[in-house]
Structure formats: structure tokens, C-alpha cells
N, CA, C and O atoms as a Tinker XYZ file with bonds, in Angstrom:
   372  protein
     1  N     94.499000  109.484000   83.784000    73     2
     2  CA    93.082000  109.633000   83.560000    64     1     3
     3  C     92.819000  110.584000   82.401000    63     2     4     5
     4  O     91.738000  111.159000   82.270000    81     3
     5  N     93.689000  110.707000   81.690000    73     3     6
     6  CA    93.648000  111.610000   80.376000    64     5     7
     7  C     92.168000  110.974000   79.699000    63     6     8     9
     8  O     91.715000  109.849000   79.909000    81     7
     9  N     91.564000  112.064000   78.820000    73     7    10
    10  CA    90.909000  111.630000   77.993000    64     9    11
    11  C     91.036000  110.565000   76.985000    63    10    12    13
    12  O     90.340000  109.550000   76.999000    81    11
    13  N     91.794000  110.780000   76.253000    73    11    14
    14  CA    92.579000  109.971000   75.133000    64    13    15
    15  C     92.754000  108.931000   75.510000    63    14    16    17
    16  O     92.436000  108.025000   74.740000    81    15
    17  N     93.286000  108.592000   76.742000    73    15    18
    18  CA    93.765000  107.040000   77.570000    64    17    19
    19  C     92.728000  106.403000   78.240000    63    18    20    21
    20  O     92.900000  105.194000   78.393000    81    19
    21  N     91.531000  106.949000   78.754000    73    19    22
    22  CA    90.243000  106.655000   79.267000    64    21    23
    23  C     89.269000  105.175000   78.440000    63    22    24    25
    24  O     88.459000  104.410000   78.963000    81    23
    25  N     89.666000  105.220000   77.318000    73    23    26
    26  CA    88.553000  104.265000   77.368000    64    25    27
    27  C     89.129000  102.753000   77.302000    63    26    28    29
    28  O     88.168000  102.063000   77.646000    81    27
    29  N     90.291000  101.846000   77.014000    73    27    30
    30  CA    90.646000  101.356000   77.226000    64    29    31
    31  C     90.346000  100.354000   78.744000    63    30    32    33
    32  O     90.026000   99.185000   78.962000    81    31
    33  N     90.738000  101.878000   79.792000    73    31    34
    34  CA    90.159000  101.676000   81.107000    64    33    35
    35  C     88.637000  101.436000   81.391000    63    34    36    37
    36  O     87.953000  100.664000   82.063000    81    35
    37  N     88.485000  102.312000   80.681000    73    35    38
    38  CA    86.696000  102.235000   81.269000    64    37    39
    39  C     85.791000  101.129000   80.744000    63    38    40    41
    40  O     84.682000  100.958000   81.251000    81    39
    41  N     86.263000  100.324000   79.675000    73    39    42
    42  CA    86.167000   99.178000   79.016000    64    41    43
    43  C     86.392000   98.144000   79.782000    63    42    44    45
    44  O     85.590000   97.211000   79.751000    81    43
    45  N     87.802000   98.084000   80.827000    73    43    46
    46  CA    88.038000   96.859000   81.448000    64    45    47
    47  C     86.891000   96.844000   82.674000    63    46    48    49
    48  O     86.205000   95.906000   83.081000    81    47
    49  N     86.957000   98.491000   83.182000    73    47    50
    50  CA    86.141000   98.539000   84.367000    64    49    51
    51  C     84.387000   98.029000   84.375000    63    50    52    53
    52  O     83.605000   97.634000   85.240000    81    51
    53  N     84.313000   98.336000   82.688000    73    51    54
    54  CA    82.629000   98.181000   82.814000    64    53    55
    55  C     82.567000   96.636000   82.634000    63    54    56    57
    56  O     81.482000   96.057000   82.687000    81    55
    57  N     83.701000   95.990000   82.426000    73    55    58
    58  CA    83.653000   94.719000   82.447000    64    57    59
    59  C     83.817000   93.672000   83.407000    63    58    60    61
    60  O     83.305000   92.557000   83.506000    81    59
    61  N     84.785000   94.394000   84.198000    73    59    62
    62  CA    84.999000   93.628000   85.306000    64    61    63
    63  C     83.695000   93.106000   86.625000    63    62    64    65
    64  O     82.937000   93.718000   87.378000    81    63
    65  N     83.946000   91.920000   86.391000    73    63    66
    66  CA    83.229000   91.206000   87.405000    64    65    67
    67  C     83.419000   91.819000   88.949000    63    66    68    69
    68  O     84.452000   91.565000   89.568000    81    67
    69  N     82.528000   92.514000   89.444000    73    67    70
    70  CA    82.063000   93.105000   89.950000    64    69    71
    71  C     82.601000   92.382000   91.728000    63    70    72    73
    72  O     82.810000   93.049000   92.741000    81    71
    73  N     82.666000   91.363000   91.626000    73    71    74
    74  CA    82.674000   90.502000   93.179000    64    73    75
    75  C     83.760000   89.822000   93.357000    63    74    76    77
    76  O     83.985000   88.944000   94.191000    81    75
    77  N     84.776000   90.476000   92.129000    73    75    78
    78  CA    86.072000   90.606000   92.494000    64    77    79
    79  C     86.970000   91.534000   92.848000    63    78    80    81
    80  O     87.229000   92.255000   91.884000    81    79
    81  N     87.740000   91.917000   94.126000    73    79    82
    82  CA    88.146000   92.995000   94.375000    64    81    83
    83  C     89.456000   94.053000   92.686000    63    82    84    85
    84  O     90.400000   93.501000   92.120000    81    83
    85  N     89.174000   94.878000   92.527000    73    83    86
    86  CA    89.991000   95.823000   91.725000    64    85    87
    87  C     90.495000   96.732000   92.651000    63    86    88    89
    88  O     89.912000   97.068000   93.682000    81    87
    89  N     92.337000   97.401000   92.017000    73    87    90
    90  CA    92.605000   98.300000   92.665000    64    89    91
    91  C     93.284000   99.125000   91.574000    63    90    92    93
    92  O     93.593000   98.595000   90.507000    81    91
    93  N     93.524000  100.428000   91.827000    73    91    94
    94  CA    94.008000  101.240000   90.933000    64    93    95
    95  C     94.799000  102.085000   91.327000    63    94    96    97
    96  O     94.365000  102.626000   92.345000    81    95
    97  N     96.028000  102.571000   90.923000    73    95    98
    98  CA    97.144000  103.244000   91.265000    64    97    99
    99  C     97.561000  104.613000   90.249000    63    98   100   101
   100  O     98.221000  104.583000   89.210000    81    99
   101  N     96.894000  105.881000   90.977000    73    99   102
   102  CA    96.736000  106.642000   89.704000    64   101   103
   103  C     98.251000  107.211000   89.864000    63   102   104   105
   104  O     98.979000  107.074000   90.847000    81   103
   105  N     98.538000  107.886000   88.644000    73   103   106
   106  CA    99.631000  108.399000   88.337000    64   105   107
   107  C    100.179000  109.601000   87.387000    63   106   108   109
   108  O    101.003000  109.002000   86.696000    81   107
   109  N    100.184000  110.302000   87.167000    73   107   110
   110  CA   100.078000  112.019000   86.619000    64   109   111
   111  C    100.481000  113.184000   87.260000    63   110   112   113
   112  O    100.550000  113.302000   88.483000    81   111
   113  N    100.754000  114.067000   86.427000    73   111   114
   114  CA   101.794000  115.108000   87.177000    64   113   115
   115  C    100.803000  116.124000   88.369000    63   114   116   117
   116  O     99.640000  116.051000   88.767000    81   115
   117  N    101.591000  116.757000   88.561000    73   115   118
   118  CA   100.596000  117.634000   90.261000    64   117   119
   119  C     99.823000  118.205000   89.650000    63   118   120   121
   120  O     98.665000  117.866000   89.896000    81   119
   121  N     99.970000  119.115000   88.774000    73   119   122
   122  CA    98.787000  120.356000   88.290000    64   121   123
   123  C     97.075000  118.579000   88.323000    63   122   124   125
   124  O     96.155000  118.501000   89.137000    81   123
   125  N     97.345000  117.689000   87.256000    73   123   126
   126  CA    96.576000  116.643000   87.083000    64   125   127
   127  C     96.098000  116.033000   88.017000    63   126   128   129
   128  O     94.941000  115.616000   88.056000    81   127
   129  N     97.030000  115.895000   88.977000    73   127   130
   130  CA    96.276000  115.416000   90.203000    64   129   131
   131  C     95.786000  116.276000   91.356000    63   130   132   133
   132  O     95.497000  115.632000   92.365000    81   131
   133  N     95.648000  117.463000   91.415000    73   131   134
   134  CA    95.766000  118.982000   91.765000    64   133   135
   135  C     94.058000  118.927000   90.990000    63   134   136   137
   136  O     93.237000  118.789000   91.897000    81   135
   137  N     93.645000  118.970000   90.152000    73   135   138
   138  CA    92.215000  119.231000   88.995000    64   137   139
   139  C     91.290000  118.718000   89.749000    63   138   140   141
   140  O     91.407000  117.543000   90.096000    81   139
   141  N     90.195000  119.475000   90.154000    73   139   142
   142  CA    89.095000  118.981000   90.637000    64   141   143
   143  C     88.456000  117.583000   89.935000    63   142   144   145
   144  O     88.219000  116.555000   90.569000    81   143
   145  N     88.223000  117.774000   88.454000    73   143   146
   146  CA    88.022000  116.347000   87.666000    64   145   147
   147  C     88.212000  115.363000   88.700000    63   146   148   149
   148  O     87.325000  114.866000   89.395000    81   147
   149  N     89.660000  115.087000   88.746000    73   147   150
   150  CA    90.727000  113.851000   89.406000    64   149   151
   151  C     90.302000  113.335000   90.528000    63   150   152   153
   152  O     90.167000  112.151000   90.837000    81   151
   153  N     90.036000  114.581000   91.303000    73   151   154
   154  CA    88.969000  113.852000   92.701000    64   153   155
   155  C     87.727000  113.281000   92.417000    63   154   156   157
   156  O     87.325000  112.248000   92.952000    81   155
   157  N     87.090000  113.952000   91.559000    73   155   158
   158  CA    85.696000  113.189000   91.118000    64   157   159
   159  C     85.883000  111.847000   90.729000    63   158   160   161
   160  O     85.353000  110.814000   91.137000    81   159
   161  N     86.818000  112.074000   89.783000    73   159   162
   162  CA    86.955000  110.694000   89.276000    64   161   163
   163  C     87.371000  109.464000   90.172000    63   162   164   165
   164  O     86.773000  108.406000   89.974000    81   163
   165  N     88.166000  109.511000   90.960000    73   163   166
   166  CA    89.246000  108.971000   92.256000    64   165   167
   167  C     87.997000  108.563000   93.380000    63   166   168   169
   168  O     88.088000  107.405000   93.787000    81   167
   169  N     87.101000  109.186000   93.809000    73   167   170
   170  CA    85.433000  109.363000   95.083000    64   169   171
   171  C     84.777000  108.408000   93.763000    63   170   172   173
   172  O     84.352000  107.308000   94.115000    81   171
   173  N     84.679000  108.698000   92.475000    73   171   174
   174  CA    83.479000  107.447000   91.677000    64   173   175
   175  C     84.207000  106.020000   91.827000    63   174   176   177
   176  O     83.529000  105.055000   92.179000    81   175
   177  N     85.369000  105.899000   91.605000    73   175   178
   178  CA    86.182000  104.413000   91.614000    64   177   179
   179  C     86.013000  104.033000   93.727000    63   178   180   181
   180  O     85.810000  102.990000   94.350000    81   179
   181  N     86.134000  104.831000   93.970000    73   179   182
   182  CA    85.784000  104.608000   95.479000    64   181   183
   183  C     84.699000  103.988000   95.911000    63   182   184   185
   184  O     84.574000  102.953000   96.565000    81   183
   185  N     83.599000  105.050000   95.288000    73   183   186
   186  CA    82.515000  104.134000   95.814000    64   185   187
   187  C     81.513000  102.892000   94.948000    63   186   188   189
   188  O     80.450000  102.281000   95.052000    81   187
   189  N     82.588000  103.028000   94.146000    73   187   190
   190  CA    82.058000  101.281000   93.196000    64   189   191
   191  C     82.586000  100.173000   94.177000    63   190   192   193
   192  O     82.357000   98.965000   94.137000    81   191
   193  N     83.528000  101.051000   95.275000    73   191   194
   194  CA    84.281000   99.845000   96.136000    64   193   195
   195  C     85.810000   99.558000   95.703000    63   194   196   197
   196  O     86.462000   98.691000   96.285000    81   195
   197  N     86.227000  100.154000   94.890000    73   195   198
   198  CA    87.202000   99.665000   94.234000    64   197   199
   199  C     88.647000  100.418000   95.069000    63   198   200   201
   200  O     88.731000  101.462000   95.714000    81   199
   201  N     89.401000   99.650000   94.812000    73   199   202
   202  CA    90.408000  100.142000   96.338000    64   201   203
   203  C     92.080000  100.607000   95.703000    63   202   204   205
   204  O     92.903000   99.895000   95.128000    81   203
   205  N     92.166000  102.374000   96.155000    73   203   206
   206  CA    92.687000  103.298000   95.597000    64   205   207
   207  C     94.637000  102.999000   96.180000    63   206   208   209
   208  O     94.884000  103.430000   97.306000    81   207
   209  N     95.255000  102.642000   95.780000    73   207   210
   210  CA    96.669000  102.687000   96.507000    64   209   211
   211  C     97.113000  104.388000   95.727000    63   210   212   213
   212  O     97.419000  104.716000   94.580000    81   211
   213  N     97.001000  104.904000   96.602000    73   211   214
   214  CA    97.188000  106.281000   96.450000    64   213   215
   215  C     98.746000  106.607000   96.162000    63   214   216   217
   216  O     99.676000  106.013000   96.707000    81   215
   217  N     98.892000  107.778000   95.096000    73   215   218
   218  CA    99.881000  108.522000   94.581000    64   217   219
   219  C    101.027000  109.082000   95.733000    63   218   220   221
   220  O    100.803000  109.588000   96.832000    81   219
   221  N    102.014000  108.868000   95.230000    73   219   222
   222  CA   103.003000  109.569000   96.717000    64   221   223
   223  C    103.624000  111.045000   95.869000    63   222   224   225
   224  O    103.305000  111.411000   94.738000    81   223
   225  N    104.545000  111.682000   96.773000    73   223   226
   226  CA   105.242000  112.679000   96.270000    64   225   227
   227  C    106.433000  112.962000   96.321000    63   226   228   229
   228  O    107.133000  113.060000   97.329000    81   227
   229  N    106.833000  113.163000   94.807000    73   227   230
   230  CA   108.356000  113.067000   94.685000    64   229   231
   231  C    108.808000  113.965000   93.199000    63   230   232   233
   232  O    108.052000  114.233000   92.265000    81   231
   233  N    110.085000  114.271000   93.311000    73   231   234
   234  CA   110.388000  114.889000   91.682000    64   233   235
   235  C    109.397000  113.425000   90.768000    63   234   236   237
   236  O    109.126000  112.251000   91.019000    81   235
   237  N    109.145000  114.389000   89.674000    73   235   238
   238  CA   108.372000  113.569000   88.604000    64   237   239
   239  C    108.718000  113.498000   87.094000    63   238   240   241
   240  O    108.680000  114.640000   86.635000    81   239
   241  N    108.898000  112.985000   86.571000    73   239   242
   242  CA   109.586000  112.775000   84.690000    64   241   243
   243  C    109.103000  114.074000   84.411000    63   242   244   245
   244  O    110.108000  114.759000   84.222000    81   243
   245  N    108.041000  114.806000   84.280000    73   243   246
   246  CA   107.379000  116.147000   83.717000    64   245   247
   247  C    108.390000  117.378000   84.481000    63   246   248   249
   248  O    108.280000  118.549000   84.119000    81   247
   249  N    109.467000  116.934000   85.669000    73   247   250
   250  CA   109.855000  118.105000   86.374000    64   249   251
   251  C    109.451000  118.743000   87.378000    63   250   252   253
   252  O    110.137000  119.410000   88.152000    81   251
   253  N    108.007000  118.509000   87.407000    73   251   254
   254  CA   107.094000  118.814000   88.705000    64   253   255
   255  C    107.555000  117.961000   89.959000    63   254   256   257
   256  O    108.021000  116.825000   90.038000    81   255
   257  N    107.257000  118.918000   90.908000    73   255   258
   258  CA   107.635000  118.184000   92.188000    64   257   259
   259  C    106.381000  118.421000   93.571000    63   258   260   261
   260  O    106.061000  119.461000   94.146000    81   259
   261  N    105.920000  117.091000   93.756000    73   259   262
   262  CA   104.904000  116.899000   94.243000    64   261   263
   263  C    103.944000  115.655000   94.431000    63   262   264   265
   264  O    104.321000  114.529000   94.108000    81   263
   265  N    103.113000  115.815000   94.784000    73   263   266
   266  CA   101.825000  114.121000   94.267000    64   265   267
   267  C    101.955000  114.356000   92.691000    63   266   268   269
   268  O    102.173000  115.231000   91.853000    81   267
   269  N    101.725000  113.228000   92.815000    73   267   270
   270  CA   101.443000  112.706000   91.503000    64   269   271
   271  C    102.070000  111.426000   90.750000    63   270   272   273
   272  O    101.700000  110.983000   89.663000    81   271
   273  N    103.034000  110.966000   91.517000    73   271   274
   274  CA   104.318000  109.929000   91.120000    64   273   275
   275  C    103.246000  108.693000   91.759000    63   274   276   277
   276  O    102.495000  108.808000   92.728000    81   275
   277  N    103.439000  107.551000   90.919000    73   275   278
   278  CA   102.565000  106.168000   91.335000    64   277   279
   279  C    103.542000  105.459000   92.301000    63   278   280   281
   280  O    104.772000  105.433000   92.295000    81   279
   281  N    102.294000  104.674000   93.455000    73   279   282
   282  CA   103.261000  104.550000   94.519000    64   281   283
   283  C    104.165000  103.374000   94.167000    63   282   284   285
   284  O    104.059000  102.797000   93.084000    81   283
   285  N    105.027000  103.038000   95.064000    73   283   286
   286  CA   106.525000  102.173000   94.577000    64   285   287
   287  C    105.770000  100.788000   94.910000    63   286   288   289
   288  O    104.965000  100.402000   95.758000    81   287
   289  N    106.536000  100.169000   93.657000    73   287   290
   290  CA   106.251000   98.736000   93.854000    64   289   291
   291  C    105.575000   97.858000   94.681000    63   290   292   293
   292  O    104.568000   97.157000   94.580000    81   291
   293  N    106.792000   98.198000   95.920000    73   291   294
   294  CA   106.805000   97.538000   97.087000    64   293   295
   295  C    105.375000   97.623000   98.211000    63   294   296   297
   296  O    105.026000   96.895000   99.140000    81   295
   297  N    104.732000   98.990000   97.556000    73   295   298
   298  CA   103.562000   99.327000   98.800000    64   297   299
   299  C    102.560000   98.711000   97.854000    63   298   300   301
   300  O    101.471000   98.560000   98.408000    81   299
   301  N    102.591000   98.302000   96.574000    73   299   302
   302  CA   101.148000   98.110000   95.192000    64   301   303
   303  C    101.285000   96.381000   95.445000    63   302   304   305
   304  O    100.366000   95.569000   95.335000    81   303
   305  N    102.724000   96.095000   95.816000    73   303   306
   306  CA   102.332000   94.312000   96.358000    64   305   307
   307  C    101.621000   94.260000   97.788000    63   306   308   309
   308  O    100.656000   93.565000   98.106000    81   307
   309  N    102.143000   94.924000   98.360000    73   307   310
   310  CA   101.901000   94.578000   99.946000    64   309   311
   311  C    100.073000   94.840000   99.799000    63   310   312   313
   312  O     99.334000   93.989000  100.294000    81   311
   313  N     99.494000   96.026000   99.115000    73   311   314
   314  CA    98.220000   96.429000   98.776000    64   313   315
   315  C     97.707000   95.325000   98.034000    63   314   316   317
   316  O     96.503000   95.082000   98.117000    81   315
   317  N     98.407000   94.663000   97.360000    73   315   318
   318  CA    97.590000   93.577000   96.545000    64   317   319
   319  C     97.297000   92.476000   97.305000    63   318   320   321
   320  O     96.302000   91.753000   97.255000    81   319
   321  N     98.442000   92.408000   98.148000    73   319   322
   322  CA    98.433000   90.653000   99.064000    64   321   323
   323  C     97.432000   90.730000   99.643000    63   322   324   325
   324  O     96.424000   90.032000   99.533000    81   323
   325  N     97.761000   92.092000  100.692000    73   323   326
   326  CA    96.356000   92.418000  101.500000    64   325   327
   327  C     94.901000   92.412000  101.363000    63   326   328   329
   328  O     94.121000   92.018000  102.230000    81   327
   329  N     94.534000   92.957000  100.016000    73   327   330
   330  CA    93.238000   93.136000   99.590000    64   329   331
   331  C     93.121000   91.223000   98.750000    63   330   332   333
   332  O     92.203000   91.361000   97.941000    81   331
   333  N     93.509000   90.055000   98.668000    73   331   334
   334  CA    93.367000   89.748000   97.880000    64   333   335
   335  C     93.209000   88.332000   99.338000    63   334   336   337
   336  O     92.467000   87.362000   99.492000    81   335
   337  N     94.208000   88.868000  100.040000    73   335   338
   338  CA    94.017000   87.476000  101.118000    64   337   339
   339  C     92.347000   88.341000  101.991000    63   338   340   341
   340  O     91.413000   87.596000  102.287000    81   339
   341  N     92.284000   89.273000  102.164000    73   339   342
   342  CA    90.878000   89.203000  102.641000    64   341   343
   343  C     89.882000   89.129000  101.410000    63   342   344   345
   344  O     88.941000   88.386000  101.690000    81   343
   345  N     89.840000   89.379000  100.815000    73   343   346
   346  CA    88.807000   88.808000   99.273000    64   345   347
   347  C     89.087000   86.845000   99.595000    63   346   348   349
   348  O     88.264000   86.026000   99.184000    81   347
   349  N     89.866000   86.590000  100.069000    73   347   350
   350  CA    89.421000   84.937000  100.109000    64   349   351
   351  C     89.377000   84.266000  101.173000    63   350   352   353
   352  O     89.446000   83.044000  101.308000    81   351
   353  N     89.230000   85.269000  102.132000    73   351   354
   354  CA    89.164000   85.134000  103.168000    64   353   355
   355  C     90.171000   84.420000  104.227000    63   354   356   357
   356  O     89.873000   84.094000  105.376000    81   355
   357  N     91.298000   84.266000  103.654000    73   355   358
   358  CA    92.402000   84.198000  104.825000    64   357   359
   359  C     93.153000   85.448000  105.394000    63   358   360   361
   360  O     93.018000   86.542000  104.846000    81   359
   361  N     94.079000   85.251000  106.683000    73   359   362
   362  CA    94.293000   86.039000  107.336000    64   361   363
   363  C     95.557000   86.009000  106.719000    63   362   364   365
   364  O     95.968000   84.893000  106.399000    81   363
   365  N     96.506000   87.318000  106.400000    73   363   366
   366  CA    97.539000   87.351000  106.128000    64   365   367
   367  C     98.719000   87.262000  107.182000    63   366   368   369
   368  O     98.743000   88.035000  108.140000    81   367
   369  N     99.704000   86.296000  106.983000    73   367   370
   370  CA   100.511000   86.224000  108.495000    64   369   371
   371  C    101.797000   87.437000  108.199000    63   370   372
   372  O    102.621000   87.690000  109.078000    81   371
């Protein structure tokens, strides 16, 4: 959610069709995700509806150890299937 990297994003977001589900997987070191900003920002994507697969915690490329690492693969599919079979309304088996 750096400045510099922000508008790119905020471009797709002000674009995106609205009555399709979006999800977002933030990712940045602890002090960054630690910043009051980050919550603000994280509660506004919330309540546009937009559905957060939240940061886990682990050593991080920066050295920091903590939140801030984006969650693994495996939980950003299972989050996608999920949110995408109720957006069309089937039941996931």
C-alpha cells in the first residue's frame, strides 16, 4: 500500500464493476502493517465489501519477523473458490 504503488491499484479499484466480488491480499513488512494508515486503509476496502484474505506471520525478505508476509497460495485459492462459488451461487462441495 506504498504511496508510489497506490495508484495503479486504485485505478483498477475505481474501475471495477462493483457486483463483482474483489479480494485483496495485503503484503508488507510489520512496522507497515503495524501503521495505523494500514488499518484505515484495510476497514475502507472492507466496507466497499471487498473481501480481505489476511496477512500471516513469518520471517519476511526485509528480515522482520512477524505479520506482514502474504498468505500462502494454498489459503488465496481456497478464498477464491469460496468467494466466487457463492458470488454464483453454487454450493461448494
Amino acid at each position: 500500500m506504498a504511496v508510489g504503488r497506490e495508484y495503479p491499484l486504485t485505478c483498477v479499484i475505481r474501475a471495477w464493476d462493483r457486483s463483482k466480488p474483489l479480494l485483496f491480499c495485503p503484503a508488507m513488512n510489520t512496522a507497515m502493517w503495524e501503521h495505523p494508515i494500514t488499518a484505515q486503509q484495510v476497514d475502507q476496502l472492507k466496507a466497499f465489501g471487498y473481501v480481505e484474505i489476511p496477512c500471516v506471520a513469518k520471517k519476511l525478505v526485509c528480515g522482520d519477523e512477524g505479520l506482514g508476509a502474504m498468505a500462502e497460495v494454498g489459503t488465496i485459492v481456497d478464498k477464491v473458490k469460496e468467494v466466487l462459488f457463492q458470488h454464483s451461487g453454487f454450493q461448494q462441495s
